[in-house]
Short mmCIF file of C-alpha atoms in Angstrom, two decimals:
data_model
loop_
_atom_site.label_atom_id
_atom_site.label_comp_id
_atom_site.label_asym_id
_atom_site.label_seq_id
_atom_site.Cartn_x
_atom_site.Cartn_y
_atom_site.Cartn_z
CA MET A 1 70.28 131.17 73.79
CA THR A 2 70.13 127.97 76.61
CA ALA A 3 69.51 128.66 80.12
CA GLU A 4 73.14 127.31 80.80
CA GLN A 5 75.19 129.47 78.13
CA LYS A 6 73.25 132.91 80.51
CA ILE A 7 75.47 131.88 83.11
CA SER A 8 78.55 134.18 83.29
CA TYR A 9 81.28 132.17 86.46
CA ARG A 10 83.11 135.38 86.26
CA ASN A 11 82.37 135.56 90.47
CA LEU A 12 82.60 131.14 90.56
CA TYR A 13 86.20 131.80 88.45
CA LEU A 14 87.53 134.63 90.93
CA SER A 15 86.77 132.59 93.96
CA ALA A 16 88.73 129.26 92.98
CA PHE A 17 92.40 132.15 90.82
CA ILE A 18 92.45 133.20 94.98
CA ILE A 19 92.12 129.69 95.80
CA ASN A 20 94.72 128.62 93.35
CA ILE A 21 96.82 131.64 94.61
CA VAL A 22 97.11 129.89 98.22
CA TYR A 23 97.81 126.75 96.18
CA PHE A 24 100.83 128.37 93.91
CA GLY A 25 102.17 129.36 97.90
CA VAL A 26 101.76 126.09 99.82
CA GLY A 27 103.88 124.89 96.58
CA GLU A 28 106.94 127.33 97.48
CA SER A 29 106.66 126.69 100.74
CA ASN A 30 106.73 122.78 100.30
CA VAL A 31 110.14 123.41 98.11
CA TRP A 32 111.87 126.05 99.88
CA THR A 33 114.27 124.02 101.43
CA SER A 34 115.57 123.09 98.02
CA PRO A 35 117.60 126.55 97.69
CA ALA A 36 117.69 127.51 101.29
CA ILE A 37 119.92 124.35 102.26
CA PRO A 38 122.66 125.50 100.65
CA ARG A 39 122.90 128.73 101.92
CA LEU A 40 122.43 128.08 105.39
CA LYS A 41 124.92 126.03 104.94
CA GLU A 42 127.58 128.45 103.05
CA GLU A 43 130.29 130.04 104.99
CA GLY A 44 128.49 133.83 105.94
CA SER A 45 125.54 132.64 106.78
CA LYS A 46 124.38 133.14 110.17
CA PHE A 47 123.52 129.86 110.56
CA ALA A 48 127.12 128.78 109.38
CA GLY A 49 128.61 126.67 112.71
CA THR A 50 125.40 126.24 114.58
CA SER A 51 123.83 123.37 115.37
CA PHE A 52 121.82 123.30 112.10
CA ASN A 53 120.58 120.27 110.98
CA GLU A 54 119.39 119.49 107.30
CA ALA A 55 117.51 116.56 108.23
CA TRP A 56 115.35 118.73 110.45
CA LEU A 57 114.38 121.23 108.86
CA VAL A 58 113.29 119.11 106.28
CA SER A 59 111.20 116.97 107.90
CA CYS A 60 110.13 118.96 110.48
CA PHE A 61 107.82 120.49 107.39
CA ALA A 62 107.08 116.72 107.68
CA ILE A 63 105.59 117.30 110.84
CA GLY A 64 103.52 119.84 110.02
CA GLN A 65 102.54 118.20 106.96
CA VAL A 66 100.45 115.05 109.61
CA LEU A 67 99.05 117.79 111.57
CA GLY A 68 97.64 119.44 108.91
CA PRO A 69 94.93 117.24 107.75
CA LEU A 70 93.75 116.78 112.07
CA ILE A 71 93.77 120.43 111.81
CA SER A 72 91.22 121.23 109.28
CA GLY A 73 88.86 118.06 110.27
CA CYS A 74 88.95 120.07 114.01
CA PHE A 75 88.27 123.73 111.49
CA MET A 76 86.73 123.28 108.17
CA ASP A 77 82.84 121.95 109.65
CA THR A 78 82.29 124.01 112.48
CA LEU A 79 84.25 127.40 111.08
CA GLY A 80 83.92 126.76 107.87
CA ARG A 81 85.84 126.72 104.23
CA LYS A 82 86.55 129.85 104.17
CA PRO A 83 88.14 130.43 107.64
CA THR A 84 90.36 127.13 107.65
CA THR A 85 91.46 129.00 104.42
CA PHE A 86 91.98 131.79 106.27
CA LEU A 87 93.85 129.97 108.70
CA ILE A 88 95.97 128.29 105.69
CA ILE A 89 97.08 131.85 104.32
CA LEU A 90 98.13 132.94 108.11
CA PHE A 91 100.14 129.59 108.68
CA LEU A 92 102.07 130.90 105.56
CA VAL A 93 102.17 134.09 106.59
CA ILE A 94 103.59 133.22 109.70
CA SER A 95 105.80 130.82 107.92
CA SER A 96 107.82 133.02 105.75
CA SER A 97 108.12 135.49 108.95
CA LEU A 98 109.73 133.95 111.18
CA LEU A 99 111.81 132.39 108.65
CA ALA A 100 112.78 136.43 108.00
CA ILE A 101 113.74 137.09 111.59
CA ALA A 102 115.24 133.30 112.42
CA SER A 103 117.86 134.34 114.41
CA THR A 104 118.17 130.25 115.47
CA VAL A 105 117.69 126.79 114.58
CA GLU A 106 114.96 126.52 116.68
CA VAL A 107 112.99 129.03 114.74
CA LEU A 108 113.55 128.27 111.50
CA TYR A 109 112.35 124.64 112.21
CA ILE A 110 109.10 125.85 114.09
CA ALA A 111 108.87 128.04 111.07
CA ARG A 112 108.82 124.92 108.89
CA VAL A 113 106.41 123.38 111.10
CA PHE A 114 103.81 126.43 109.91
CA GLY A 115 105.03 126.21 106.67
CA GLY A 116 103.90 122.16 107.53
CA PHE A 117 100.75 122.99 108.89
CA SER A 118 99.59 124.97 105.44
CA PHE A 119 100.34 122.87 102.73
CA GLY A 120 98.63 119.90 105.01
CA MET A 121 95.29 120.98 105.10
CA SER A 122 95.41 122.73 102.06
CA VAL A 123 95.48 119.00 100.50
CA SER A 124 91.43 118.32 103.01
CA VAL A 125 90.19 121.64 102.84
CA LEU A 126 91.39 123.44 99.28
CA PRO A 127 89.58 120.30 96.98
CA VAL A 128 86.20 120.34 99.75
CA TYR A 129 86.14 124.01 99.43
CA VAL A 130 86.09 124.62 95.17
CA ALA A 131 83.76 121.34 95.13
CA GLU A 132 81.40 122.96 96.61
CA LEU A 133 81.94 126.21 95.31
CA SER A 134 81.48 125.08 90.78
CA ASP A 135 78.69 124.48 88.91
CA PRO A 136 79.22 120.86 87.76
CA ALA A 137 79.23 121.62 84.05
CA VAL A 138 82.86 123.51 85.21
CA ARG A 139 83.67 121.82 87.83
CA ALA A 140 86.38 119.14 85.93
CA THR A 141 88.33 122.22 84.49
CA LEU A 142 88.52 124.43 88.06
CA ASN A 143 89.69 120.94 89.09
CA SER A 144 93.07 120.37 86.76
CA PHE A 145 93.96 123.94 87.60
CA PRO A 146 95.58 123.14 91.91
CA LEU A 147 98.02 120.50 90.79
CA ALA A 148 99.42 123.48 88.21
CA SER A 149 99.07 125.94 90.35
CA ARG A 150 101.27 124.50 92.99
CA SER A 151 103.77 123.46 90.38
CA LEU A 152 104.59 126.13 89.39
CA GLY A 153 105.08 127.62 93.18
CA TYR A 154 107.34 124.61 92.87
CA PHE A 155 109.31 125.85 89.51
CA VAL A 156 109.47 129.77 91.11
CA MET A 157 111.78 127.91 93.68
CA TYR A 158 113.61 126.44 91.45
CA ALA A 159 114.47 128.85 88.85
CA VAL A 160 114.61 131.56 90.69
CA GLY A 161 115.97 130.77 94.32
CA PRO A 162 119.15 129.55 93.58
CA ILE A 163 119.99 133.10 92.14
CA VAL A 164 118.20 135.06 94.40
CA SER A 165 119.99 136.15 98.26
CA TYR A 166 118.83 133.93 101.22
CA MET A 167 116.49 136.79 102.61
CA ASN A 168 114.65 137.66 98.74
CA LEU A 169 114.07 133.91 99.06
CA ILE A 170 112.09 134.39 101.79
CA LEU A 171 110.21 137.99 100.62
CA ILE A 172 109.50 135.94 97.35
CA THR A 173 107.31 132.99 99.34
CA ILE A 174 105.59 135.64 101.15
CA VAL A 175 104.21 137.35 98.15
CA ALA A 176 101.42 134.98 97.18
CA PRO A 177 100.29 134.18 100.89
CA VAL A 178 99.64 138.37 101.45
CA VAL A 179 97.96 138.88 98.56
CA ALA A 180 95.73 135.78 99.05
CA LEU A 181 95.28 137.91 102.66
CA LEU A 182 94.22 140.78 101.22
CA LEU A 183 91.60 138.66 98.39
CA ILE A 184 90.45 136.81 100.61
CA PHE A 185 87.05 139.08 101.70
CA LEU A 186 85.89 138.21 98.60
CA LEU A 187 86.11 134.62 98.99
CA PRO A 188 82.12 133.49 99.77
CA GLU A 189 81.58 130.99 101.82
CA SER A 190 80.75 127.19 100.65
CA PRO A 191 76.34 127.17 100.28
CA TYR A 192 77.01 123.51 101.62
CA HIS A 193 78.29 124.80 104.70
CA LEU A 194 75.91 127.66 104.89
CA PHE A 195 72.86 125.30 104.45
CA ALA A 196 74.74 122.77 106.96
CA LYS A 197 74.67 125.07 109.97
CA GLY A 198 70.80 126.70 109.17
CA LYS A 199 71.41 129.65 106.42
CA SER A 200 69.50 128.78 104.02
CA GLU A 201 69.46 132.74 102.66
CA ARG A 202 73.05 133.13 102.53
CA ALA A 203 72.82 130.03 100.75
CA HIS A 204 70.22 130.66 97.62
CA GLN A 205 72.72 134.50 97.81
CA THR A 206 75.56 132.67 97.96
CA VAL A 207 74.61 130.57 94.79
CA THR A 208 72.61 133.48 93.02
CA TRP A 209 76.39 135.80 92.90
CA LEU A 210 78.44 133.01 91.93
CA ARG A 211 75.83 131.59 88.70
CA ARG A 212 75.45 135.04 87.82
CA GLY A 213 72.79 135.83 84.97
CA ALA A 214 71.45 132.10 85.79
CA PRO A 215 67.58 131.83 84.77
CA LYS A 216 65.83 131.94 88.89
CA GLU A 217 64.22 127.93 88.80
CA VAL A 218 67.88 127.29 87.73
CA ILE A 219 69.43 128.65 90.50
CA GLN A 220 66.58 126.72 92.63
CA ALA A 221 66.90 123.30 91.50
CA GLU A 222 70.81 123.55 92.54
CA VAL A 223 69.66 125.24 96.01
CA ASP A 224 67.35 121.97 96.13
CA THR A 225 69.65 119.33 95.31
CA MET A 226 72.33 121.16 97.55
CA GLN A 227 70.13 121.11 100.45
CA LYS A 228 69.13 117.50 99.38
CA ALA A 229 72.69 116.54 100.02
CA VAL A 230 73.04 118.31 103.09
CA GLU A 231 69.66 116.37 104.80
CA GLU A 232 71.46 113.48 103.22
CA MET A 233 75.16 114.26 105.39
CA LYS A 234 73.22 114.81 107.95
CA ALA A 235 71.01 111.44 108.62
CA ASN A 236 74.81 110.02 107.62
CA LYS A 237 76.17 110.94 110.04
CA ARG A 238 79.88 110.61 109.88
CA SER A 239 82.01 108.57 112.66
CA PHE A 240 85.51 106.38 112.83
CA ARG A 241 83.45 103.12 113.39
CA ALA A 242 81.13 104.08 110.09
CA LEU A 243 85.04 103.12 108.22
CA PHE A 244 85.21 99.74 109.35
CA SER A 245 81.61 98.97 109.09
CA SER A 246 81.34 97.13 105.83
CA ARG A 247 83.95 95.68 103.21
CA ALA A 248 83.91 98.90 100.72
CA SER A 249 85.28 100.78 103.16
CA ILE A 250 88.13 98.59 105.21
CA ARG A 251 88.80 97.79 101.55
CA ALA A 252 89.18 100.88 100.21
CA LEU A 253 91.57 102.37 103.88
CA TYR A 254 93.76 100.02 102.80
CA ILE A 255 94.36 100.56 99.11
CA SER A 256 94.68 104.32 100.20
CA CYS A 257 97.03 104.17 102.69
CA GLY A 258 99.22 101.63 100.46
CA LEU A 259 98.84 103.77 97.80
CA LEU A 260 99.86 106.83 99.62
CA PHE A 261 102.72 105.29 101.44
CA PHE A 262 104.45 104.38 98.04
CA LEU A 263 103.37 108.05 96.60
CA GLN A 264 105.41 109.30 100.04
CA MET A 265 108.22 106.21 99.87
CA SER A 266 109.00 106.84 96.48
CA GLY A 267 111.60 109.56 97.27
CA ILE A 268 109.48 112.32 95.89
CA PRO A 269 109.14 114.59 99.79
CA LEU A 270 112.68 114.21 100.08
CA ILE A 271 114.18 114.96 96.27
CA MET A 272 111.80 117.86 95.81
CA SER A 273 113.05 119.69 99.49
CA ILE A 274 116.54 118.47 98.36
CA THR A 275 116.86 119.15 94.66
CA GLU A 276 120.27 121.30 94.24
CA SER A 277 121.94 119.87 97.41
CA LEU A 278 121.45 116.67 95.61
CA PHE A 279 123.11 117.63 92.06
CA ILE A 280 126.19 119.52 93.86
CA LEU A 281 126.54 115.76 96.43
CA ALA A 282 126.26 114.22 92.46
CA GLN A 283 129.66 116.17 91.04
CA VAL A 284 128.09 117.61 88.37
CA ASN A 285 130.02 119.71 86.31
CA ILE A 286 126.72 121.60 85.47
CA SER A 287 125.51 124.45 86.46
CA THR A 288 123.54 123.11 89.44
CA LYS A 289 121.60 125.98 88.89
CA LEU A 290 120.90 124.97 85.51
CA CYS A 291 120.35 121.61 86.98
CA THR A 292 117.66 122.27 88.86
CA LEU A 293 115.23 124.71 86.43
CA VAL A 294 115.79 122.19 83.91
CA PHE A 295 114.03 119.46 86.81
CA GLY A 296 111.68 121.89 87.61
CA GLY A 297 110.89 122.97 84.21
CA LEU A 298 109.68 119.19 83.32
CA MET A 299 107.91 118.66 86.48
CA LEU A 300 105.67 121.63 85.82
CA THR A 301 105.10 120.56 81.40
CA VAL A 302 105.34 116.84 82.28
CA GLY A 303 102.23 117.22 84.98
CA LEU A 304 100.57 119.86 82.95
CA LEU A 305 100.18 116.03 80.41
CA GLY A 306 99.13 114.26 83.50
CA PRO A 307 95.09 114.49 83.10
CA ILE A 308 95.52 113.95 79.55
CA VAL A 309 97.26 110.47 79.81
CA THR A 310 95.01 110.03 82.32
CA ARG A 311 91.66 110.62 80.15
CA HIS A 312 93.25 108.11 77.38
CA PHE A 313 94.41 105.26 80.03
CA GLY A 314 92.99 105.70 83.36
CA PHE A 315 94.47 105.70 86.71
CA LYS A 316 95.72 101.91 86.93
CA THR A 317 98.46 101.60 84.23
CA PRO A 318 99.98 105.27 84.19
CA LEU A 319 100.25 104.18 87.63
CA VAL A 320 101.72 100.80 87.01
CA ILE A 321 104.40 102.42 84.82
CA SER A 322 104.77 105.43 86.55
CA ALA A 323 106.40 103.21 89.54
CA PHE A 324 108.54 100.71 87.28
CA GLY A 325 110.20 104.15 85.74
CA MET A 326 110.51 105.73 88.88
CA PHE A 327 113.12 102.24 89.95
CA LEU A 328 114.63 102.06 86.77
CA SER A 329 115.34 106.36 87.63
CA LEU A 330 116.21 105.52 90.86
CA SER A 331 119.13 102.88 90.44
CA VAL A 332 120.70 104.66 88.06
CA PHE A 333 120.76 107.90 90.07
CA GLY A 334 122.14 105.40 92.62
CA ALA A 335 124.32 103.83 90.92
CA HIS A 336 126.29 106.80 90.09
CA PHE A 337 126.68 107.66 93.55
CA TYR A 338 127.87 103.73 94.54
CA LEU A 339 130.78 105.07 91.91
CA ILE A 340 131.06 107.81 93.73
CA SER A 341 131.86 106.09 97.44
CA LEU A 342 134.32 104.07 95.22
CA GLY A 343 136.39 107.03 94.38
CA HIS A 344 135.67 107.52 90.79
CA ASP A 345 136.08 111.01 88.65
CA MET A 346 132.15 111.32 87.94
CA SER A 347 132.06 114.61 86.80
CA THR A 348 132.57 113.35 83.67
CA TYR A 349 129.25 111.57 83.68
CA SER A 350 127.31 115.00 84.88
CA LEU A 351 124.18 114.81 81.85
CA VAL A 352 123.38 110.71 84.19
CA PRO A 353 122.66 111.96 88.15
CA LEU A 354 120.64 115.44 85.72
CA SER A 355 119.07 112.21 83.21
CA SER A 356 118.07 110.11 85.39
CA LEU A 357 116.42 112.53 87.64
CA VAL A 358 114.50 114.37 85.33
CA ALA A 359 113.19 110.87 83.78
CA TYR A 360 112.02 110.42 87.65
CA ILE A 361 110.21 113.54 87.60
CA SER A 362 108.42 112.72 84.83
CA PHE A 363 107.69 109.77 85.54
CA PHE A 364 106.17 110.72 88.83
CA SER A 365 104.46 113.77 87.70
CA LEU A 366 102.39 111.47 84.39
CA GLY A 367 101.13 108.89 87.15
CA PHE A 368 101.33 108.89 90.70
CA SER A 369 101.70 112.65 91.20
CA ASN A 370 97.98 112.89 89.55
CA SER A 371 96.33 109.74 89.87
CA ALA A 372 97.18 108.37 93.29
CA PHE A 373 95.27 111.37 95.01
CA ALA A 374 92.19 110.84 92.62
CA VAL A 375 91.95 107.38 93.23
CA VAL A 376 91.66 107.56 96.59
CA GLY A 377 89.30 110.43 96.42
CA GLU A 378 86.51 108.37 94.62
CA LEU A 379 87.36 104.93 96.90
CA PHE A 380 85.08 106.46 99.96
CA ALA A 381 81.30 106.12 100.25
CA PRO A 382 80.14 109.35 100.44
CA ASN A 383 79.37 109.16 104.25
CA VAL A 384 83.18 108.65 105.34
CA LYS A 385 85.09 110.65 102.47
CA ALA A 386 86.48 113.53 104.29
CA LEU A 387 86.86 111.30 107.24
CA GLY A 388 88.25 108.39 105.51
CA THR A 389 90.74 111.04 103.10
CA SER A 390 91.62 112.98 105.85
CA LEU A 391 92.57 110.03 108.08
CA THR A 392 95.03 108.42 104.80
CA ASN A 393 96.10 112.25 104.45
CA SER A 394 98.23 111.90 107.50
CA ILE A 395 98.93 108.38 107.16
CA GLY A 396 101.08 109.56 103.81
CA PHE A 397 102.34 112.24 105.23
CA ALA A 398 103.29 110.54 108.26
CA CYS A 399 105.13 108.30 105.67
CA ALA A 400 106.71 111.57 104.37
CA LEU A 401 107.85 111.63 107.80
CA LEU A 402 109.82 108.65 107.91
CA SER A 403 111.14 108.16 104.20
CA ILE A 404 113.12 111.54 105.49
CA GLN A 405 114.36 110.06 108.75
CA LEU A 406 114.70 107.00 106.40
CA TYR A 407 117.38 108.04 103.99
CA TYR A 408 119.40 109.58 106.49
CA ALA A 409 119.26 107.04 108.68
CA ILE A 410 120.44 105.46 105.72
CA LYS A 411 122.92 108.20 104.71
CA SER A 412 124.54 107.85 108.00
CA ALA A 413 125.37 103.94 108.15
CA LEU A 414 125.93 103.59 104.78
CA GLY A 415 126.17 106.03 102.03
CA ILE A 416 123.38 107.88 99.98
CA HIS A 417 123.83 105.40 96.94
CA PHE A 418 121.87 103.14 99.96
CA GLY A 419 118.99 106.16 100.80
CA ILE A 420 118.35 106.21 97.23
CA TRP A 421 118.14 102.37 96.53
CA THR A 422 116.30 102.37 99.15
CA PHE A 423 113.69 104.77 98.07
CA ALA A 424 114.01 102.36 94.27
CA LEU A 425 113.08 99.79 96.18
CA THR A 426 110.63 100.36 97.79
CA ASN A 427 108.76 101.72 93.65
CA ALA A 428 109.86 98.03 92.53
CA LEU A 429 107.42 96.62 95.21
CA ALA A 430 104.09 99.51 94.20
CA VAL A 431 104.38 97.81 90.55
CA PRO A 432 103.06 94.09 91.96
CA PHE A 433 100.61 96.49 94.78
CA THR A 434 99.46 98.23 92.14
CA PHE A 435 98.72 96.58 89.59
CA PHE A 436 96.95 94.15 91.88
CA PHE A 437 94.93 95.45 94.40
CA VAL A 438 94.52 98.97 93.19
CA PRO A 439 90.90 99.50 90.40
CA ASN A 440 90.86 101.49 87.83
CA THR A 441 87.81 103.55 88.68
CA SER A 442 88.34 105.91 85.77
CA GLY A 443 84.72 106.23 83.86
CA MET A 444 83.06 104.10 86.87
CA SER A 445 80.22 105.76 89.16
CA LEU A 446 80.35 106.64 92.29
CA VAL A 447 77.55 103.50 93.02
CA GLU A 448 79.50 101.41 90.53
CA ILE A 449 82.18 101.47 92.54
CA GLN A 450 81.09 101.14 96.30
CA GLU A 451 79.97 97.81 94.56
CA MET A 452 82.92 96.61 93.19
CA LEU A 453 84.96 97.29 96.30
CA SER A 454 82.01 95.54 97.95
CA LYS A 455 82.22 91.89 96.28
CA PRO A 456 84.54 88.72 97.66
CA TRP A 457 88.28 88.98 97.19
CA PHE A 458 86.91 84.61 95.18
CA ASP A 459 85.40 82.48 93.17
CA LYS A 460 83.77 79.68 93.41
CA ARG A 461 87.34 78.01 92.53
CA ASN A 462 88.97 79.96 95.54
CA LYS A 463 90.96 82.20 92.91
CA VAL A 464 91.39 85.50 93.30
CA VAL A 465 89.90 87.26 90.87
CA PRO A 466 91.17 91.24 89.77
CA LEU A 467 89.86 93.37 91.14
CA GLU A 468 88.04 95.09 88.10
CA GLU A 469 86.70 91.93 87.55
CA LYS A 470 84.84 90.94 90.86
CA TYR A 471 81.64 93.82 89.60
CA THR A 472 81.58 91.69 86.40
CA MET A 473 81.38 88.11 88.39
CA ASN A 474 78.64 86.14 87.47
CA GLU A 475 79.85 83.35 90.04
CA VAL A 476 80.86 84.52 93.87
CA CYS A 477 80.87 83.37 96.90
#
């Protein structure tokens, strides 16, 4: 039996399980508005007849998302990964508690901002936390769980939310963060953070606990690797200026911002937040609860296939197909609302909005849902990765807020169909952007990616060369 085979990852899997409970909780919080909005509007609701505004309820979560990465950036390196994760859980508890006791719409809005804090922070903190706790032998496996956990949270809201009361819906959302709060004391601090703070002995103990049964020489080799990485990181101090100090960093920044712009402007923040309301407005004669369940179930199922598709086709091809598929799906979905606006009875065509939204979420889950953040995570050099990803995540979430406000403004002025078609147009524009500017980094080392991004745009004949060809091109100016 080899040394690697003797290692027990039980404690590592326990830690990853607790972190994935947090992912589940932020997933529930993200789509809570889908089943909640119809209940807030129905007669008998304590918010019926008040100044309740659907657009602001959805937008407040996006506002929190914008600020979340900035908050985590302040605390992740100073307090540590574990305390910052505690803050994520605490914000989820505060959000659910405020929703439960809210008697005014203003409290509802504040509650959604706290939920947005948690989601935005989770995108920045939790992937780093899991990666720093993981052994390279199982890192890929552990990195595949967060998407599934978050998608499961979405599915629970879509499946259970429409059939329970408003208060029970809130109670369901508070279960996961409370469980995580009770279990967080079992989580270790990241050994990388401990080394950075000069707590070498505790870091060594943490690695030993995470790799139970590993021989001392294996533990020592990993500890030495971590110490070297921390020392290199300290030598290459992060600065905002470093993001603009090289061609590779600048190119990584605008490709990442472009990808996340098209991701958030694809319509996904809005559609996931008001799924049930959209089916109601589409005048489907099928149960909207069933439609929402099918939508959530396919999102979960197809999302799990995303990593398999990426392994076979890389990042770029699924992104292009995803954008084109979402363009077609939303074009049909918008046409359905256009015919309704003309006075046509579309209740006999209920399969049209259902099938178009199901196709939309399937294309999204196969491409942009998985690959966009993966590409962003690979483009930045190590010394600017944390700063670069935090900045692009905040910009991406700002685009989510923009997409929500833009939809409601267009809906008020021109109708729902024009709001949906705006997202369709954005997805159409994502196709050439992805094809011409986004590199397929699958299978490339981090060094190769940086070399590729550092190459000039043009060959000696002043012709633009596709980004992947720049890496292997012999004649460059």
